[in-house]
């Protein structure tokens, strides 16, 4: 009888309990930037440039990075990004056949001379864009994905807004000169990082130096040679891409990528006076970046415990890191001195939502916080029903 009365008292207290509130601290980026600064002495002829470490997005040096300028065919980075997005969504496939329209075939500028009614695969058109910077192939793909170039360009601008490209407005999908078709070195770096980070297979295409395609027209099959417009591929040993551009208004532009000893860099140059200067500028930026840049990556973070759950259908919930931790240093710090500290509550009260933040692991160097990674709940935990709580209580009182 005494135990029964005790059980009733505990139940009344349990019913009157309020939900525990988890305190949330300020939000920090998952990947931290190091002490990046201007290079000591670089002779760059391009008026607008930016050098970025691709893994963390850390900017290593820049000049007039937010000045809006015509980008010429560097525009095609966004076009390719949307093409690979459509492939990921299974909206299209590399083997799909695309019928070239009169409109696509009429494009001027750099082209592969597609004819109206000609049929090419999606993969062949990706090669035409990536290697030869073909405007006609861009429009053919835009129409294939979105029904019209205008609708595709609207999606390009939507994606630009999503990526935070505030200096950008696209008017066409290929980069031909048009009023209001502008972007900046900073924005180009953002879309280049998105393309290469989420669709690394782009390097399989943009590093092809030369390749032949077959034109299948009413006149029969004819071979046509594609030649890469990015001369860095032959002149810089660590080059991995990405896209060049030229019009009279834009002058010589490039979004170049390179990788050395695990460090990936993105160099953007706009309005260089000539090809030679564009190439030299990109090499100078890469050489500076590789000499100055050191990366810390926590490849073996501490094992996370299960967190106790109160009033839930299960007693504990597993945890997971939101992302790997990366930190870029350009100041010669001893990265072996980086310390880690996990911050978690002792318990969590149900319900628990998978993917919500449980805590964080903080990284410090010489007493200074350099970044953190959120720790997330890895499963959902429903709140236990009254009957479940009563049963658990009875079991603890009478059977344990």
Short mmCIF file of C-alpha atoms in Angstrom, two decimals:
data_model
loop_
_atom_site.label_atom_id
_atom_site.label_comp_id
_atom_site.label_asym_id
_atom_site.label_seq_id
_atom_site.Cartn_x
_atom_site.Cartn_y
_atom_site.Cartn_z
CA UNK A 1 0.00 0.00 0.00
CA UNK A 2 2.85 2.36 0.90
CA UNK A 3 4.52 1.79 -2.49
CA UNK A 4 1.24 2.40 -4.32
CA UNK A 5 0.78 5.77 -2.59
CA UNK A 6 4.39 6.67 -3.44
CA UNK A 7 3.72 5.82 -7.08
CA UNK A 8 0.66 8.09 -7.15
CA UNK A 9 2.66 10.97 -5.67
CA UNK A 10 5.40 10.57 -8.26
CA UNK A 11 2.85 10.46 -11.06
CA UNK A 12 1.29 13.72 -9.91
CA UNK A 13 4.68 15.38 -9.89
CA UNK A 14 5.46 13.93 -13.32
CA UNK A 15 2.21 15.28 -14.81
CA UNK A 16 2.90 18.76 -13.50
CA UNK A 17 6.43 19.04 -14.80
CA UNK A 18 7.10 21.67 -17.44
CA UNK A 19 9.19 20.99 -20.50
CA UNK A 20 12.88 21.60 -20.15
CA UNK A 21 14.16 24.38 -22.39
CA UNK A 22 17.45 23.84 -24.19
CA UNK A 23 19.55 26.98 -24.38
CA UNK A 24 20.79 27.79 -27.85
CA UNK A 25 23.93 29.83 -28.25
CA UNK A 26 24.80 32.15 -31.13
CA UNK A 27 25.12 30.62 -34.58
CA UNK A 28 28.58 30.26 -36.10
CA UNK A 29 29.70 29.00 -39.52
CA UNK A 30 30.58 25.33 -39.63
CA UNK A 31 33.87 26.10 -41.31
CA UNK A 32 36.12 28.81 -40.03
CA UNK A 33 38.24 31.29 -41.92
CA UNK A 34 41.85 31.90 -41.05
CA UNK A 35 43.71 35.20 -40.93
CA UNK A 36 43.47 35.87 -44.65
CA UNK A 37 44.88 39.12 -46.00
CA UNK A 38 46.15 40.85 -49.08
CA UNK A 39 49.23 39.27 -50.67
CA UNK A 40 52.40 41.25 -50.00
CA UNK A 41 53.30 41.95 -53.63
CA UNK A 42 51.41 40.60 -56.60
CA UNK A 43 51.50 42.26 -59.98
CA UNK A 44 47.95 41.58 -61.23
CA UNK A 45 46.87 43.35 -64.40
CA UNK A 46 43.18 42.44 -64.10
CA UNK A 47 41.22 45.21 -62.34
CA UNK A 48 38.90 42.73 -60.58
CA UNK A 49 40.18 39.50 -59.04
CA UNK A 50 39.63 37.13 -56.15
CA UNK A 51 41.40 34.06 -54.81
CA UNK A 52 39.39 31.59 -52.72
CA UNK A 53 40.21 28.37 -50.89
CA UNK A 54 37.49 26.09 -52.19
CA UNK A 55 36.93 23.77 -49.21
CA UNK A 56 36.05 26.50 -46.70
CA UNK A 57 35.25 29.42 -48.99
CA UNK A 58 38.00 31.48 -47.34
CA UNK A 59 39.00 34.50 -49.44
CA UNK A 60 42.79 34.78 -49.57
CA UNK A 61 43.04 38.01 -51.54
CA UNK A 62 40.79 40.25 -53.62
CA UNK A 63 40.46 43.54 -55.46
CA UNK A 64 37.28 45.20 -56.73
CA UNK A 65 35.64 41.86 -56.03
CA UNK A 66 32.13 43.34 -55.94
CA UNK A 67 32.43 45.48 -59.07
CA UNK A 68 29.75 44.35 -61.52
CA UNK A 69 31.16 43.61 -64.97
CA UNK A 70 30.10 41.59 -68.03
CA UNK A 71 31.44 38.03 -67.53
CA UNK A 72 31.32 36.74 -71.13
CA UNK A 73 31.37 32.91 -71.26
CA UNK A 74 32.21 32.56 -67.57
CA UNK A 75 28.40 32.79 -67.41
CA UNK A 76 28.39 29.15 -68.48
CA UNK A 77 29.45 28.08 -64.96
CA UNK A 78 25.88 28.73 -63.84
CA UNK A 79 24.51 27.05 -66.96
CA UNK A 80 26.54 23.93 -66.21
CA UNK A 81 25.55 24.07 -62.54
CA UNK A 82 21.86 23.93 -63.48
CA UNK A 83 22.49 21.16 -66.00
CA UNK A 84 24.13 18.98 -63.34
CA UNK A 85 21.40 19.92 -60.88
CA UNK A 86 18.86 18.58 -63.38
CA UNK A 87 20.88 15.37 -63.73
CA UNK A 88 20.98 14.93 -59.94
CA UNK A 89 17.20 15.39 -59.78
CA UNK A 90 16.86 12.76 -62.54
CA UNK A 91 15.08 15.35 -64.64
CA UNK A 92 17.52 14.49 -67.42
CA UNK A 93 20.23 11.89 -68.02
CA UNK A 94 23.61 12.01 -69.77
CA UNK A 95 22.32 9.63 -72.42
CA UNK A 96 19.17 11.64 -73.20
CA UNK A 97 18.93 12.90 -76.76
CA UNK A 98 18.47 16.62 -77.39
CA UNK A 99 17.03 17.99 -80.61
CA UNK A 100 18.62 21.32 -81.57
CA UNK A 101 16.13 24.10 -82.32
CA UNK A 102 16.38 26.86 -84.93
CA UNK A 103 16.94 29.30 -82.10
CA UNK A 104 19.82 27.33 -80.60
CA UNK A 105 21.44 26.81 -83.99
CA UNK A 106 21.32 30.55 -84.68
CA UNK A 107 23.56 31.53 -81.78
CA UNK A 108 26.65 33.48 -82.74
CA UNK A 109 29.96 33.82 -80.96
CA UNK A 110 31.82 30.68 -79.88
CA UNK A 111 29.93 27.66 -81.15
CA UNK A 112 30.21 24.12 -82.48
CA UNK A 113 27.92 24.83 -85.46
CA UNK A 114 24.96 22.71 -84.40
CA UNK A 115 22.23 22.58 -87.03
CA UNK A 116 18.49 22.83 -86.54
CA UNK A 117 17.06 19.35 -86.13
CA UNK A 118 20.43 17.84 -85.21
CA UNK A 119 20.33 15.37 -82.34
CA UNK A 120 23.05 15.16 -79.70
CA UNK A 121 23.21 13.56 -76.27
CA UNK A 122 23.24 15.61 -73.08
CA UNK A 123 26.80 14.46 -72.38
CA UNK A 124 28.03 15.55 -75.80
CA UNK A 125 26.50 19.01 -75.29
CA UNK A 126 28.14 19.24 -71.84
CA UNK A 127 31.48 18.58 -73.56
CA UNK A 128 30.73 21.25 -76.16
CA UNK A 129 30.05 23.77 -73.39
CA UNK A 130 32.90 22.77 -71.09
CA UNK A 131 35.62 22.37 -73.71
CA UNK A 132 34.70 24.65 -76.61
CA UNK A 133 32.44 27.15 -74.77
CA UNK A 134 29.67 26.56 -77.30
CA UNK A 135 26.81 29.07 -77.15
CA UNK A 136 24.58 26.95 -79.39
CA UNK A 137 25.01 23.97 -77.06
CA UNK A 138 24.10 26.15 -74.06
CA UNK A 139 20.83 27.27 -75.60
CA UNK A 140 19.99 23.74 -76.74
CA UNK A 141 20.41 22.48 -73.17
CA UNK A 142 18.50 25.41 -71.70
CA UNK A 143 15.54 24.69 -73.96
CA UNK A 144 15.74 20.96 -73.26
CA UNK A 145 15.63 21.47 -69.49
CA UNK A 146 13.26 24.42 -69.14
CA UNK A 147 11.36 24.66 -72.43
CA UNK A 148 12.85 28.03 -73.33
CA UNK A 149 16.05 29.97 -72.74
CA UNK A 150 14.07 32.71 -70.98
CA UNK A 151 12.71 30.27 -68.39
CA UNK A 152 16.16 28.74 -67.91
CA UNK A 153 17.68 32.19 -67.36
CA UNK A 154 15.00 32.88 -64.75
CA UNK A 155 16.18 29.74 -62.95
CA UNK A 156 19.79 30.94 -63.25
CA UNK A 157 18.86 34.17 -61.48
CA UNK A 158 16.94 32.25 -58.82
CA UNK A 159 19.99 30.09 -58.19
CA UNK A 160 22.21 33.18 -58.08
CA UNK A 161 19.98 34.68 -55.39
CA UNK A 162 20.08 31.41 -53.43
CA UNK A 163 23.89 31.43 -53.51
CA UNK A 164 24.03 35.04 -52.30
CA UNK A 165 25.25 36.45 -55.62
CA UNK A 166 24.11 40.02 -54.98
CA UNK A 167 26.13 41.60 -57.80
CA UNK A 168 24.67 39.33 -60.49
CA UNK A 169 21.94 39.50 -63.09
CA UNK A 170 21.80 37.09 -66.03
CA UNK A 171 20.10 37.96 -69.32
CA UNK A 172 21.13 34.89 -71.31
CA UNK A 173 22.62 31.47 -70.62
CA UNK A 174 25.83 31.77 -72.66
CA UNK A 175 27.38 35.15 -71.88
CA UNK A 176 26.85 37.03 -75.13
CA UNK A 177 26.97 40.77 -74.51
CA UNK A 178 23.61 42.15 -73.39
CA UNK A 179 22.50 45.17 -71.39
CA UNK A 180 22.28 44.30 -67.71
CA UNK A 181 24.10 40.97 -68.01
CA UNK A 182 26.67 41.39 -65.23
CA UNK A 183 28.32 39.69 -62.29
CA UNK A 184 31.38 40.18 -60.08
CA UNK A 185 34.55 38.31 -59.22
CA UNK A 186 33.09 37.49 -55.81
CA UNK A 187 29.88 36.09 -57.28
CA UNK A 188 31.74 34.06 -59.89
CA UNK A 189 33.76 32.46 -57.09
CA UNK A 190 30.52 31.56 -55.30
CA UNK A 191 29.01 29.80 -58.30
CA UNK A 192 32.33 28.15 -59.21
CA UNK A 193 32.58 26.77 -55.67
CA UNK A 194 29.00 25.51 -55.86
CA UNK A 195 29.57 23.80 -59.22
CA UNK A 196 32.88 22.16 -58.33
CA UNK A 197 31.86 21.31 -54.78
CA UNK A 198 28.50 19.68 -55.51
CA UNK A 199 29.33 18.41 -59.01
CA UNK A 200 33.04 17.49 -58.99
CA UNK A 201 32.53 15.47 -62.18
CA UNK A 202 32.69 18.78 -64.04
CA UNK A 203 36.48 18.40 -63.89
CA UNK A 204 36.19 15.26 -66.02
CA UNK A 205 34.88 17.47 -68.82
CA UNK A 206 36.60 20.84 -68.42
CA UNK A 207 40.08 19.25 -68.31
CA UNK A 208 39.69 17.56 -71.71
CA UNK A 209 42.19 19.28 -73.99
CA UNK A 210 40.84 18.07 -77.33
CA UNK A 211 38.09 15.71 -78.41
CA UNK A 212 36.04 15.00 -81.51
CA UNK A 213 32.27 14.88 -81.72
CA UNK A 214 30.07 13.70 -84.56
CA UNK A 215 27.54 16.04 -86.17
CA UNK A 216 24.51 13.96 -87.15
CA UNK A 217 22.59 16.01 -89.70
CA UNK A 218 20.54 15.46 -92.83
CA UNK A 219 23.79 15.52 -94.77
CA UNK A 220 25.07 12.57 -92.75
CA UNK A 221 27.67 12.19 -90.03
CA UNK A 222 30.55 14.65 -89.89
CA UNK A 223 33.42 14.79 -87.42
CA UNK A 224 34.07 18.06 -85.59
CA UNK A 225 37.01 18.83 -83.28
CA UNK A 226 36.61 20.47 -79.87
CA UNK A 227 39.62 22.41 -78.51
CA UNK A 228 39.79 23.67 -74.94
CA UNK A 229 39.80 27.44 -74.50
CA UNK A 230 41.60 27.25 -71.13
CA UNK A 231 45.31 27.41 -71.87
CA UNK A 232 46.18 27.07 -68.17
CA UNK A 233 45.59 23.34 -68.57
CA UNK A 234 48.83 23.12 -70.52
CA UNK A 235 50.72 25.93 -68.83
CA UNK A 236 50.09 25.31 -65.13
CA UNK A 237 50.70 21.82 -63.72
CA UNK A 238 48.05 21.99 -60.98
CA UNK A 239 45.20 23.41 -63.11
CA UNK A 240 41.90 21.52 -62.97
CA UNK A 241 39.57 23.87 -64.86
CA UNK A 242 37.26 25.74 -65.09
CA UNK A 243 35.88 28.33 -67.55
CA UNK A 244 37.23 31.15 -69.68
CA UNK A 245 35.39 34.04 -71.29
CA UNK A 246 35.92 36.84 -73.78
CA UNK A 247 33.87 39.53 -75.44
CA UNK A 248 34.94 43.00 -76.48
CA UNK A 249 32.97 44.46 -73.58
CA UNK A 250 34.09 41.93 -70.96
CA UNK A 251 37.68 41.61 -72.16
CA UNK A 252 39.45 38.44 -70.94
CA UNK A 253 37.90 36.66 -67.96
CA UNK A 254 38.46 33.35 -66.24
CA UNK A 255 37.33 31.29 -63.29
CA UNK A 256 40.28 28.95 -62.86
CA UNK A 257 40.61 26.02 -60.47
CA UNK A 258 43.75 24.25 -59.29
CA UNK A 259 44.70 21.62 -56.71
CA UNK A 260 48.02 20.89 -55.02
CA UNK A 261 48.73 18.67 -52.00
CA UNK A 262 45.04 18.52 -51.14
CA UNK A 263 44.56 22.31 -51.26
CA UNK A 264 41.93 23.44 -53.79
CA UNK A 265 41.89 27.03 -55.03
CA UNK A 266 39.54 29.12 -57.17
CA UNK A 267 41.01 32.15 -58.95
CA UNK A 268 38.68 34.63 -60.66
CA UNK A 269 39.92 37.35 -63.00
CA UNK A 270 37.76 39.86 -64.87
CA UNK A 271 38.64 42.33 -67.63
CA UNK A 272 42.25 41.25 -68.16
CA UNK A 273 43.73 43.12 -71.15
CA UNK A 274 44.79 39.99 -73.08
CA UNK A 275 45.10 36.20 -72.87
CA UNK A 276 48.75 36.33 -71.82
CA UNK A 277 47.99 38.64 -68.91
CA UNK A 278 44.98 36.54 -67.88
CA UNK A 279 47.11 33.40 -67.76
CA UNK A 280 49.96 35.11 -65.90
CA UNK A 281 47.56 36.63 -63.37
CA UNK A 282 45.95 33.26 -62.64
CA UNK A 283 49.35 31.60 -62.17
CA UNK A 284 50.47 34.38 -59.83
CA UNK A 285 47.35 34.02 -57.69
CA UNK A 286 47.68 30.24 -57.52
CA UNK A 287 51.38 30.40 -56.63
CA UNK A 288 50.61 32.83 -53.83
CA UNK A 289 47.71 30.74 -52.58
CA UNK A 290 49.61 27.45 -52.51
CA UNK A 291 52.59 29.04 -50.75
CA UNK A 292 50.49 30.82 -48.10
CA UNK A 293 47.62 28.43 -47.49
CA UNK A 294 47.59 25.69 -44.85
CA UNK A 295 44.49 23.68 -44.03
CA UNK A 296 43.47 21.93 -40.83
CA UNK A 297 40.85 19.20 -41.23
CA UNK A 298 39.56 17.21 -38.28
CA UNK A 299 39.36 13.80 -39.91
CA UNK A 300 38.95 11.94 -36.59
CA UNK A 301 36.61 13.95 -34.34
CA UNK A 302 35.77 12.55 -30.87
CA UNK A 303 33.19 9.77 -30.73
CA UNK A 304 29.83 11.15 -29.64
CA UNK A 305 27.85 9.60 -26.77
CA UNK A 306 24.15 8.83 -26.77
CA UNK A 307 22.21 11.57 -25.01
CA UNK A 308 19.69 10.65 -22.31
CA UNK A 309 16.06 11.42 -23.25
CA UNK A 310 13.42 12.31 -20.66
CA UNK A 311 9.76 11.37 -21.19
CA UNK A 312 10.49 9.76 -24.53
CA UNK A 313 9.59 6.46 -26.18
CA UNK A 314 13.28 5.57 -25.90
CA UNK A 315 15.77 6.38 -23.17
CA UNK A 316 18.51 7.89 -25.33
CA UNK A 317 19.20 9.33 -28.78
CA UNK A 318 22.33 9.04 -30.97
CA UNK A 319 24.20 12.15 -32.07
CA UNK A 320 26.08 13.11 -35.25
CA UNK A 321 28.32 15.93 -36.45
CA UNK A 322 26.71 18.31 -38.93
CA UNK A 323 29.82 18.47 -41.13
CA UNK A 324 33.60 18.01 -41.05
CA UNK A 325 35.66 20.84 -39.57
CA UNK A 326 38.06 22.72 -41.83
CA UNK A 327 40.18 25.75 -41.02
CA UNK A 328 42.41 27.75 -43.35
CA UNK A 329 45.48 29.56 -42.10
CA UNK A 330 47.62 32.01 -44.04
CA UNK A 331 49.71 33.28 -41.12
CA UNK A 332 52.04 30.32 -40.46
CA UNK A 333 50.42 29.21 -37.20
CA UNK A 334 51.30 25.84 -35.65
CA UNK A 335 48.05 23.99 -36.36
CA UNK A 336 49.10 21.05 -34.19
CA UNK A 337 48.06 23.14 -31.18
CA UNK A 338 44.36 23.20 -32.09
CA UNK A 339 42.18 22.04 -29.20
CA UNK A 340 38.60 20.70 -29.20
CA UNK A 341 35.79 20.98 -26.66
CA UNK A 342 32.36 19.35 -26.87
CA UNK A 343 29.38 21.17 -25.36
CA UNK A 344 26.21 19.11 -24.80
CA UNK A 345 23.33 19.14 -22.32
CA UNK A 346 23.15 16.25 -19.86
CA UNK A 347 19.63 15.31 -20.98
CA UNK A 348 17.03 16.28 -23.56
CA UNK A 349 13.27 16.16 -23.15
CA UNK A 350 11.09 14.46 -25.76
CA UNK A 351 9.98 15.03 -28.40
CA UNK A 352 13.34 15.14 -30.18
CA UNK A 353 13.54 16.10 -33.87
CA UNK A 354 16.17 14.51 -36.07
CA UNK A 355 18.57 17.11 -37.48
CA UNK A 356 17.95 19.72 -34.78
CA UNK A 357 20.95 21.07 -32.88
CA UNK A 358 21.94 19.30 -29.67
CA UNK A 359 25.22 21.14 -29.04
CA UNK A 360 28.54 21.83 -30.71
CA UNK A 361 32.22 21.04 -30.78
CA UNK A 362 34.38 24.15 -30.54
CA UNK A 363 37.91 24.47 -31.94
CA UNK A 364 40.48 26.86 -30.47
CA UNK A 365 44.06 27.83 -31.26
CA UNK A 366 46.26 29.74 -28.81
CA UNK A 367 43.21 30.51 -26.70
CA UNK A 368 41.24 31.94 -29.64
CA UNK A 369 38.12 30.31 -31.03
CA UNK A 370 38.63 29.47 -34.70
CA UNK A 371 35.33 27.75 -35.44
CA UNK A 372 32.85 25.11 -34.49
CA UNK A 373 30.67 22.33 -35.88
CA UNK A 374 27.12 21.75 -34.74
CA UNK A 375 26.19 18.41 -33.14
CA UNK A 376 22.80 17.16 -34.28
CA UNK A 377 20.25 14.62 -33.07
CA UNK A 378 20.54 11.63 -35.41
CA UNK A 379 17.05 10.20 -34.80
CA UNK A 380 13.52 11.29 -33.97
CA UNK A 381 12.25 10.45 -30.48
CA UNK A 382 8.52 10.76 -29.82
CA UNK A 383 7.14 11.82 -26.48
CA UNK A 384 6.00 8.79 -24.50
CA UNK A 385 2.28 8.34 -23.93
CA UNK A 386 0.87 8.55 -20.40
CA UNK A 387 0.45 4.78 -20.27
CA UNK A 388 4.11 4.25 -21.27
CA UNK A 389 5.32 6.59 -18.54
CA UNK A 390 3.12 4.91 -15.96
CA UNK A 391 4.37 1.47 -16.97
CA UNK A 392 8.00 2.60 -16.76
CA UNK A 393 7.38 4.07 -13.34
CA UNK A 394 5.69 0.94 -12.04
CA UNK A 395 8.54 -1.20 -13.37
CA UNK A 396 11.08 0.95 -11.57
CA UNK A 397 9.13 0.88 -8.31
CA UNK A 398 8.25 -2.79 -8.15
CA UNK A 399 10.74 -4.69 -10.27
CA UNK A 400 14.06 -2.91 -9.98
#
